[in-house]
Short mmCIF file of C-alpha atoms in Angstrom, two decimals:
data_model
loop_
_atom_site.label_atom_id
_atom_site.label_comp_id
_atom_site.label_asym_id
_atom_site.label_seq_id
_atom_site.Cartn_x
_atom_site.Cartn_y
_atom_site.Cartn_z
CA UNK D 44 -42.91 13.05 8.70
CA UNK D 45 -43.35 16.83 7.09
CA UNK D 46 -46.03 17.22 9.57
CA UNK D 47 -44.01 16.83 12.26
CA UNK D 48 -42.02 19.84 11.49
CA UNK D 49 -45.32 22.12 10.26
CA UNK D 50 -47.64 23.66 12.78
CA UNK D 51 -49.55 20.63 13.58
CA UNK D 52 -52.42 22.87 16.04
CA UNK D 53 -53.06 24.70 12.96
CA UNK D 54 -56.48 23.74 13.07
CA UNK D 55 -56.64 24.45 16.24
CA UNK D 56 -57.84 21.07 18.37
CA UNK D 57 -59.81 21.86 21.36
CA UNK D 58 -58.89 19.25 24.67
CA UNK D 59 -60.84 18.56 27.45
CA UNK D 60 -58.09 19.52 29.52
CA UNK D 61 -58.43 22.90 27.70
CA UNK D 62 -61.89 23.23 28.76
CA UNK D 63 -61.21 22.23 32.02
CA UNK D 64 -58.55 24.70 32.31
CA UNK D 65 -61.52 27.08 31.25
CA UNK D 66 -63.53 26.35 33.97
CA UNK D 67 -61.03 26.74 36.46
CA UNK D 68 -60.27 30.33 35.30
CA UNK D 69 -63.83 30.95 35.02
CA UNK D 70 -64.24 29.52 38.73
CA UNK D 71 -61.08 31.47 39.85
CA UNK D 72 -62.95 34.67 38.62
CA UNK D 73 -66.14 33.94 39.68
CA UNK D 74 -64.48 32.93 43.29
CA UNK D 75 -62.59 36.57 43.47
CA UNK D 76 -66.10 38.25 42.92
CA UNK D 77 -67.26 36.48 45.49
CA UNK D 78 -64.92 37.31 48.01
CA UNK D 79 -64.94 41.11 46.76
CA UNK D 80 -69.09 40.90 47.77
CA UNK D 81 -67.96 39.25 51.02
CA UNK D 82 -65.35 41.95 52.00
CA UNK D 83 -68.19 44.47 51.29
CA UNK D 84 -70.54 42.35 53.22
CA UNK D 85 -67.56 42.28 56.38
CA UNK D 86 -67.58 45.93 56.03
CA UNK D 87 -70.91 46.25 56.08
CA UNK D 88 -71.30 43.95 59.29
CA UNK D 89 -68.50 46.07 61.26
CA UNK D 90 -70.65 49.55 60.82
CA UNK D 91 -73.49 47.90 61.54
CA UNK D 92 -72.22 46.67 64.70
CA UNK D 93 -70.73 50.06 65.58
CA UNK D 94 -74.18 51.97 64.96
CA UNK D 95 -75.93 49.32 67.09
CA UNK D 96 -73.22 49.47 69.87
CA UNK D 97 -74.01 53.42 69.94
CA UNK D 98 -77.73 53.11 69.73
CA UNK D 99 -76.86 50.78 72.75
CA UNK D 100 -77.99 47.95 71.36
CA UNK D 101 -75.70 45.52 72.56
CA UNK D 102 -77.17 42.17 72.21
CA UNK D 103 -77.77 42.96 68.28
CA UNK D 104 -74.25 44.82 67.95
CA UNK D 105 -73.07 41.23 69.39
CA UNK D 106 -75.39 39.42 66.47
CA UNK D 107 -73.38 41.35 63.92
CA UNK D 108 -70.25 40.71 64.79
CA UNK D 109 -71.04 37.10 64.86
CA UNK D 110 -72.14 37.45 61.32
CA UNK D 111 -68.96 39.33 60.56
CA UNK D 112 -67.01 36.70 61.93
CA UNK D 113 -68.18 33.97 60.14
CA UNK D 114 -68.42 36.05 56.97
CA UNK D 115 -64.35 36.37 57.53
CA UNK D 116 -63.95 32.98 57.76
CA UNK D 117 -65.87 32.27 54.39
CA UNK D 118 -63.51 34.76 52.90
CA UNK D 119 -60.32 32.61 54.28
CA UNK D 120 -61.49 29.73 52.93
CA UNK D 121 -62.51 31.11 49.52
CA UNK D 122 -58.88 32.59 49.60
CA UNK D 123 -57.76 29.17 49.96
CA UNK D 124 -59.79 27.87 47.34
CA UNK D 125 -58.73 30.34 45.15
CA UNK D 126 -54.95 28.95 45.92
CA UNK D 127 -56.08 25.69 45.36
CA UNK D 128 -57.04 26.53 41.84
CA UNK D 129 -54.51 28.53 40.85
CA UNK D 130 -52.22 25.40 42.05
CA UNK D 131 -54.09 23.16 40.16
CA UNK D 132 -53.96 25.15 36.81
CA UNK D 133 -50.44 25.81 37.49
CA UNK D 134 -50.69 21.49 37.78
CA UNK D 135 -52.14 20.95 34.39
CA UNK D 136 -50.32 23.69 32.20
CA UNK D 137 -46.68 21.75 33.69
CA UNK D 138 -48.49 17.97 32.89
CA UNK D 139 -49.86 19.13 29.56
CA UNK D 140 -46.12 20.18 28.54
CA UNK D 141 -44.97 16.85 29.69
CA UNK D 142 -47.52 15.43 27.68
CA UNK D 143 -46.53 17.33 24.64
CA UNK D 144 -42.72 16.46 25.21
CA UNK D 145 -43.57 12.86 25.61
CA UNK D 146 -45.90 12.79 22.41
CA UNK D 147 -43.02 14.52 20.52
CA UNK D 148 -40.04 12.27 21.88
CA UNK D 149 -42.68 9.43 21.33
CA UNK D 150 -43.16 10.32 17.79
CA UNK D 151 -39.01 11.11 17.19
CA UNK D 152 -38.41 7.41 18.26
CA UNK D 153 -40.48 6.19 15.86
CA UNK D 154 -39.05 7.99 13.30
CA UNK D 155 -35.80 7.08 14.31
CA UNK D 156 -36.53 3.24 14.56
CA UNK D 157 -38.27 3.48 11.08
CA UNK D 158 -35.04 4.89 9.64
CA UNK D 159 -33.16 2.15 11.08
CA UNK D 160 -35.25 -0.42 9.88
CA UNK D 161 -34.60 0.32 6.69
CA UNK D 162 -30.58 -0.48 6.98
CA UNK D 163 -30.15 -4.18 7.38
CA UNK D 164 -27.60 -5.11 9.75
CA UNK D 165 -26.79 -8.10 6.50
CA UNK D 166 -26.62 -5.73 3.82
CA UNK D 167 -24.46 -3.34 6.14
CA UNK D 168 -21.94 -6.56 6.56
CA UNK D 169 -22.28 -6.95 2.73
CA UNK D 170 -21.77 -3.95 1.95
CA UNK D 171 -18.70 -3.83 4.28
CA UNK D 172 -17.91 -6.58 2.32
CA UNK D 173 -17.92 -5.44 -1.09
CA UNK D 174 -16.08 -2.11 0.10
CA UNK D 175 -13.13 -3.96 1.62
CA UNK D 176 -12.79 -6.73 -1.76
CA UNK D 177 -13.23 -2.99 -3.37
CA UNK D 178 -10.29 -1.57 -1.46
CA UNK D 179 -8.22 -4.59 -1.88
CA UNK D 180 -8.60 -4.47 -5.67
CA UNK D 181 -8.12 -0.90 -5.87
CA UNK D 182 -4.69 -1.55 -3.55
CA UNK D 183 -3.61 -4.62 -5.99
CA UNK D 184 -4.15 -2.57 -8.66
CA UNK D 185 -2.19 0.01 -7.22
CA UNK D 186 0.56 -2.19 -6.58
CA UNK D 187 0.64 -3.16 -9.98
CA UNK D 188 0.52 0.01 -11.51
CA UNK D 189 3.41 1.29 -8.91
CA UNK D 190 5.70 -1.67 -10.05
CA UNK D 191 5.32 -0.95 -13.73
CA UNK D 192 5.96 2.24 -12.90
CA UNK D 193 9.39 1.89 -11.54
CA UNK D 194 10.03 -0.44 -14.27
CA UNK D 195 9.45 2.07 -16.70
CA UNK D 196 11.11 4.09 -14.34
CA UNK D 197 14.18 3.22 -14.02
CA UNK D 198 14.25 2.39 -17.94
CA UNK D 199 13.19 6.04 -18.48
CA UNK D 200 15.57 7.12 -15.76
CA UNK D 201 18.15 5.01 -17.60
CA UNK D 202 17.47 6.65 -20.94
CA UNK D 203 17.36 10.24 -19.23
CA UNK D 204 20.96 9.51 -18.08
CA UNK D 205 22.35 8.26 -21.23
CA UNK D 206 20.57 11.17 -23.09
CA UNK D 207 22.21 13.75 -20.10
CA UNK D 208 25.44 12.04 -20.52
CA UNK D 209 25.00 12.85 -24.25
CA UNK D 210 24.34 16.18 -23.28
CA UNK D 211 27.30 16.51 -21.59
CA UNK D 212 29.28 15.13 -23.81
CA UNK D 213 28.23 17.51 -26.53
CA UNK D 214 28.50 20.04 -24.27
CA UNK D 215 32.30 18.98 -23.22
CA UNK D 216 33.15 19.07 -27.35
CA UNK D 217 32.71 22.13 -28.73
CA UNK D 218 35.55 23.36 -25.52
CA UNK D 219 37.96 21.30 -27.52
CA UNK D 220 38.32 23.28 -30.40
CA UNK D 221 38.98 26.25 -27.98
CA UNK D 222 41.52 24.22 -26.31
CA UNK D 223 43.91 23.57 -29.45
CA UNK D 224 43.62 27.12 -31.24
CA UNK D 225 45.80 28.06 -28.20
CA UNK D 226 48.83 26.21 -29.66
CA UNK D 227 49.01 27.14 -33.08
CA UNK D 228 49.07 30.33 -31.72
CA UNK D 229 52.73 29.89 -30.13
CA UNK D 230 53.71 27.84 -33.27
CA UNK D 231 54.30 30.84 -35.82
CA UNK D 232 57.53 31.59 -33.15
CA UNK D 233 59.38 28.75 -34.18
CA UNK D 234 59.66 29.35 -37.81
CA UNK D 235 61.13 32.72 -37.12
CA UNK D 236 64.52 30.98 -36.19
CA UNK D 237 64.83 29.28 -38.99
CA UNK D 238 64.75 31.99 -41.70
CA UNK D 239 67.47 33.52 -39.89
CA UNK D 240 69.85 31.97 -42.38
CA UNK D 241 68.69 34.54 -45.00
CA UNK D 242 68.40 37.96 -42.87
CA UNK D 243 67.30 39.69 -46.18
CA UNK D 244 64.40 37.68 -46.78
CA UNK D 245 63.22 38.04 -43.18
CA UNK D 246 60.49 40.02 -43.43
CA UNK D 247 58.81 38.31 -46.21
CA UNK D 248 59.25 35.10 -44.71
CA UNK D 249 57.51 36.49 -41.64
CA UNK D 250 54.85 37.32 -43.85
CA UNK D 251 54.67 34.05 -45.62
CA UNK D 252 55.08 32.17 -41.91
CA UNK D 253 51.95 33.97 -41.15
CA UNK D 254 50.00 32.65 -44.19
CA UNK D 255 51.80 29.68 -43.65
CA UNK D 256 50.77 28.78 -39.77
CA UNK D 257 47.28 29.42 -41.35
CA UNK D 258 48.29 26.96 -43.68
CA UNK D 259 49.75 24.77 -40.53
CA UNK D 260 46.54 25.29 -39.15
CA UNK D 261 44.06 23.74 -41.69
CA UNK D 262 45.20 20.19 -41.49
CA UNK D 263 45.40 20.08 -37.16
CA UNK D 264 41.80 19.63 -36.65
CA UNK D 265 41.71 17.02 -39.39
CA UNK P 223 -59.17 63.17 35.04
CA UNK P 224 -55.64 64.98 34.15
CA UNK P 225 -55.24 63.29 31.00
CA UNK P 226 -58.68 65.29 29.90
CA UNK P 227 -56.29 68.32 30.14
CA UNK P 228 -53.80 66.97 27.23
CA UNK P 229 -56.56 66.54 24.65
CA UNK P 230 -56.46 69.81 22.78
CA UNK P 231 -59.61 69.90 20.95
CA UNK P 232 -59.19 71.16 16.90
CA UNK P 233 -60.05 75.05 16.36
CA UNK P 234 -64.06 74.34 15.08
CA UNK P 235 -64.82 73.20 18.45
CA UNK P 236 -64.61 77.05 19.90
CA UNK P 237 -67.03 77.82 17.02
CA UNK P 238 -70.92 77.72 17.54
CA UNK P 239 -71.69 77.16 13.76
CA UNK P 240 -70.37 73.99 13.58
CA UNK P 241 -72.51 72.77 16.35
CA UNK P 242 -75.84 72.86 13.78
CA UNK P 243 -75.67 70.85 10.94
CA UNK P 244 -75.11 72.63 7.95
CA UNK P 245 -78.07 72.88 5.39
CA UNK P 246 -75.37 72.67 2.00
CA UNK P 247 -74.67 69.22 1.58
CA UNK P 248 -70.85 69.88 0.35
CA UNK P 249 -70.49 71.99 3.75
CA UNK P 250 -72.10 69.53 5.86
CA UNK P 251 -70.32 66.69 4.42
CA UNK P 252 -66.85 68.41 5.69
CA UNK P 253 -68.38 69.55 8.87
CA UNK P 254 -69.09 65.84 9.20
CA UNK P 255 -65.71 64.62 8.34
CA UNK P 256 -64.03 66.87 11.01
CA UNK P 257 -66.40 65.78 13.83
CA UNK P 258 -65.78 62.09 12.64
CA UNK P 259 -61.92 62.58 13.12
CA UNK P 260 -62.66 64.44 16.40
CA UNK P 261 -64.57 61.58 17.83
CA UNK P 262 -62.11 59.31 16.76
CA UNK P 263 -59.18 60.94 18.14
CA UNK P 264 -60.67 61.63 21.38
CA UNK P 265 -62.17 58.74 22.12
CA UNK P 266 -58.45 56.98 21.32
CA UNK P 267 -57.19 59.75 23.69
CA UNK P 268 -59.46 59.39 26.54
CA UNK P 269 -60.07 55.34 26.22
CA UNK P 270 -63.78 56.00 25.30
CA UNK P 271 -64.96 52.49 23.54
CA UNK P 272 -69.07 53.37 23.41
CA UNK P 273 -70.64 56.73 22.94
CA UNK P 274 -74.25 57.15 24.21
CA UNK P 275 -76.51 59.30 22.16
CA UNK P 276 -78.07 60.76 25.16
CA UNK P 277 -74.59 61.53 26.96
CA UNK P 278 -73.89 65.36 27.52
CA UNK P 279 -70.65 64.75 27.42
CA UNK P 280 -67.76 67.34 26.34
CA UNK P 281 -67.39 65.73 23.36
CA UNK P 282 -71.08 66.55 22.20
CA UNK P 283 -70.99 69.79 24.37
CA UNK P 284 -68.75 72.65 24.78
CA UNK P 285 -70.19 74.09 27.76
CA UNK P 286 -67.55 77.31 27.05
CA UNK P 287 -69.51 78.57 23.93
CA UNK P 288 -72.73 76.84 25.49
CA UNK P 289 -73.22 75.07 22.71
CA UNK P 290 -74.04 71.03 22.12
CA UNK P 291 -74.81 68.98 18.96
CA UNK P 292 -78.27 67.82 19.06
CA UNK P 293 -79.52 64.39 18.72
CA UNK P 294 -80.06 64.33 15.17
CA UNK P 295 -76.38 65.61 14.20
CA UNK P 296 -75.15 63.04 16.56
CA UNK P 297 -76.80 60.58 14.93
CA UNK P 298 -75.80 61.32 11.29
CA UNK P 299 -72.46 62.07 12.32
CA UNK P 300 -71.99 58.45 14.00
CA UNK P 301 -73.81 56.77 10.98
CA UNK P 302 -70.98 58.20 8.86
CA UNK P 303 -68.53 56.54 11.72
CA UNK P 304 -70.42 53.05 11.61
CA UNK P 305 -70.74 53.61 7.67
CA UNK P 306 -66.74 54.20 7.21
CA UNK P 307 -66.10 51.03 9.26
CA UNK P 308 -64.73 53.05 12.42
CA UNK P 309 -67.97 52.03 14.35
CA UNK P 310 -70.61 49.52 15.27
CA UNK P 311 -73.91 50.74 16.85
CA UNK P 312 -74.32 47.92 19.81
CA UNK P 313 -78.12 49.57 19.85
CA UNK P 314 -79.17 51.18 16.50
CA UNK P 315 -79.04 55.42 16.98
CA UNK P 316 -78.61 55.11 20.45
CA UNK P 317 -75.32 53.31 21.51
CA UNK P 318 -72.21 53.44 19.27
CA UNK P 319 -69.33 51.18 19.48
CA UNK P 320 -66.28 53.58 18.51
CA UNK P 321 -63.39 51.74 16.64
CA UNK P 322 -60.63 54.20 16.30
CA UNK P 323 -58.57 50.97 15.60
CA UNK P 324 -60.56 48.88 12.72
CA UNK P 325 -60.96 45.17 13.49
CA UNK P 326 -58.19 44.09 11.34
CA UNK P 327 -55.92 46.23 13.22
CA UNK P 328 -57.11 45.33 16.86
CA UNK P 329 -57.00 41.41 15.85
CA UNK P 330 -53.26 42.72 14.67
CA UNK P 331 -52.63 44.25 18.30
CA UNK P 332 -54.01 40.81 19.86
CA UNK P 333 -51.83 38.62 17.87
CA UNK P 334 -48.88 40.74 18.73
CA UNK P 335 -49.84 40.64 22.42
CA UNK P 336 -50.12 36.73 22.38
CA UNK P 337 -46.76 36.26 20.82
CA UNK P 338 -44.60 38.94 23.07
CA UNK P 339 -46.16 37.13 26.19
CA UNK P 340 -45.93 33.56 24.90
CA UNK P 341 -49.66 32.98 25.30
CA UNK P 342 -50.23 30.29 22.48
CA UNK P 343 -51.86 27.54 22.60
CA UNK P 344 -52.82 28.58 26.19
CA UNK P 345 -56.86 28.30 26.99
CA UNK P 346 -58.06 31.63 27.95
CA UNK P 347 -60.93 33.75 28.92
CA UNK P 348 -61.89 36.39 27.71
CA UNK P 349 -62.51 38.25 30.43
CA UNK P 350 -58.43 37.13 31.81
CA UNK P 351 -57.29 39.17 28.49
CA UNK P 352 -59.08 42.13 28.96
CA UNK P 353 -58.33 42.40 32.91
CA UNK P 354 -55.65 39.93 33.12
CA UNK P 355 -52.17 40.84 34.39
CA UNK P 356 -50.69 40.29 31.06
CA UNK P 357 -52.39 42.97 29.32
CA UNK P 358 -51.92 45.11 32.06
CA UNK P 359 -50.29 48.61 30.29
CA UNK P 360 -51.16 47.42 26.56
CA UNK P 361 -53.76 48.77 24.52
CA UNK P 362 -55.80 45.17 24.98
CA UNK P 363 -56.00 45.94 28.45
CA UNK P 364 -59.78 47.09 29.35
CA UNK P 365 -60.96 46.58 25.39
CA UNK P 366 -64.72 46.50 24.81
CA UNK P 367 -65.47 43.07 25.13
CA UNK P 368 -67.67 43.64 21.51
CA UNK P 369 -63.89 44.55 20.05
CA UNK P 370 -62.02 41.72 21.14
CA UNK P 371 -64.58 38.97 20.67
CA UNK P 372 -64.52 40.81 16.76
CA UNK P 373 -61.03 40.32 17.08
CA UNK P 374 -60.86 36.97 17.95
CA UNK P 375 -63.33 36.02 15.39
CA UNK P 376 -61.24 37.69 12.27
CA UNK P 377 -58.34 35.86 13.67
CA UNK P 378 -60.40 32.57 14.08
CA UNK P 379 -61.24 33.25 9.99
CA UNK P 380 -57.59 33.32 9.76
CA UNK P 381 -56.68 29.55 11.17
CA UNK P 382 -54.93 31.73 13.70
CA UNK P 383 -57.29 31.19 17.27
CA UNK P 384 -60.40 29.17 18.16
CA UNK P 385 -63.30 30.22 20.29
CA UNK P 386 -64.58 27.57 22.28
CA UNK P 387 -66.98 27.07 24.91
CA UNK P 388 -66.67 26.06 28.73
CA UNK P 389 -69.23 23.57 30.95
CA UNK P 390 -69.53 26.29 33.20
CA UNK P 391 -72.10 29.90 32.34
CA UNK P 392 -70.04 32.72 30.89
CA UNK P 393 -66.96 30.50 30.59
CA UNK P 394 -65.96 31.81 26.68
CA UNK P 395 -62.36 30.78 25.55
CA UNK P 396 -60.18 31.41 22.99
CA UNK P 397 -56.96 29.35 22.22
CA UNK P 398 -54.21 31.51 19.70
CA UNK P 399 -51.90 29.55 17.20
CA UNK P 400 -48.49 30.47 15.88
#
């Protein structure tokens, strides 16, 4: 097939059409001269027959316009001829194209139908085959996979939870000890009616009440 | 002949010594050399494809200074053409085939030609490429036949055409290849 897409009139095959085509240029040419020798034979012809006609010779002047005549009707024809040829090469230059386009199409079908020949329509089917029972395994085993999954999911999910309600919990805690501080702190006032029953000793009990809510303090949290 | 009046001919042209052949080989050799590059460029100019010896022409005479190369220094100036590949004699010391374009080049032109008009693989004469319409204003048109069939031949050498023969007398055709 590489030699479909390389220059394949590299070496350059001569036809007999291209000969023929040849000749019919050559004749085309050699038809044109002719008619250019005619057209000087016409032209000859018509002086002739005006230097006769003034030597009053009119019999002869008669003769060659006869001959010019007929000499113009060669050159019609030859004119047509010329047509006809040029039609006719026009002809084979369109049929030899068709020709190529039919050898190429030709040749692309065959390549075609020898790449198709070489995929079974059975091993397409098994192949089919073996791609869906492929697919299907691949989607079981995805199934699978997915349902462990949300086992281990919702067990991991479960544990997250647990571990966030720890979290929480710990995190709720340390607020307690915050919480209680707060009292102890409006404690110390109560002693301070108490002492009042020895007004001279006030002011060290207020000291010792201090050490002692301090003292109050310690055993709370326990 | 208007175009004869664009050629300006080079300054040694106006002067009579250069019309004799020098004796002093170094001296001749460079009167050679200019006349060679004279020829060439006029005979580009004026479309001149075969000098004749025997032809009075301007280019051999400069009727101004009355002076004209005789046919010795015609002939050893044209064997130093033929000799640096820019000519062919078609008839030895007589008729000189002048290639101001070497064959290389004018198969170069050719191929060029064929491709911008789309000519492969089309049978042709030669006579259609040299007066053909297709030529028509290109440097191919009117070539010496002796050129182009040269032409045709290098490019044959190259896989490129193929000359090939007609039924009918004179019928010589070449087919070109991409």
């Amino acid at each position: 097939m590489g030699n479909l897409m390389g220059k394949p009139t590299k070496k350059g095959n001569i036809t007999d059409a291209d000969r023929a085509m040849l000749d019919m240029k050559t004749q085309k040419r050699k038809l044109v001269e002719y008619n250019k020798r005619l057209e000087i034979a016409i032209q000859l012809a018509r002086e002739k027959a005006r230097g006769l006609l003034a030597e009053k010779h009119r019999d002869r002047a008669l003769q060659a316009l006869k001959q010019k005549k007929f000499l113009e009707e060669t050159t019609s024809r030859v004119d047509e001829q010329i047509t006809q040829l040029l039609f006719t090469i026009g002809k084979i230059q369109e049929a030899q194209q068709s020709q190529q386009l039919f050898d190429v199409m030709k040749q692309s079908n065959l390549a075609l139908k020898e790449i198709q020949s070489q995929i079974k329509v059975e091993e397409v089917e098994r192949l089919v085959e073996d791609l869906n029972e492929a697919r299907d395994h691949h989607d079981y085993v995805n199934q699978l996979i997915a349902e462990h999954q949300t086992v281990e999911a919702n067990e991991l999910a479960e544990k997250e939870l647990e571990a966030l309600e720890d979290v929480l919990m710990t995190e709720r805690l340390p607020t307690v000890p915050s919480d209680r501080p707060a009292e102890p702190q409006s404690l110390p006032d109560v002693p301070t009616t108490i002492p009042t029953l020895n007004p001279d000793g006030a002011e060290a009990l207020r000291q010792a009440a201090g050490e002692g809510v301090v003292r109050m303090e310690e055993p709370l949290p326990a | 002949m208007s175009s004869q009046n664009d050629f300006t001919f080079p300054f040694f042209y106006s002067y009579p010594p250069y019309f004799t052949l020098q004796p002093v080989k170094d001296t001749r050799d460079k009167q050679i050399a200019l006349w060679k590059e004279l020829i060439l460029r006029y005979c580009r100019h004026h479309k001149v494809f075969v000098l004749d010896i025997a032809d009075d022409s301007e280019l051999f005479a400069n009727s101004t200074i009355k002076r004209r190369l005789d046919t010795d220094a015609r002939i050893s100036i044209l064997e130093d053409v033929v000799s640096s590949g820019s000519g062919l004699w078609l008839r030895e010391k007589q008729r000189c085939l002048i290639l101001w374009h070497n064959i290389p080049k004018w198969a170069e032109i050719l191929c060029d030609w064929v491709k911008n008009n789309a000519l492969y693989d089309e049978p042709m004469t030669l006579e259609e490429i040299v007066n053909g319409i297709e030529s028509q204003g290109t440097e191919i048109h009117g070539v010496h036949m002796e050129i182009l069939l040269r032409a045709v031949q290098h490019l044959e050498k190259l896989g490129r055409a193929r000359l090939f023969q007609g039924t009918l007398d004179g019928a010589e055709g070449v087919k070109f290849f991409p």
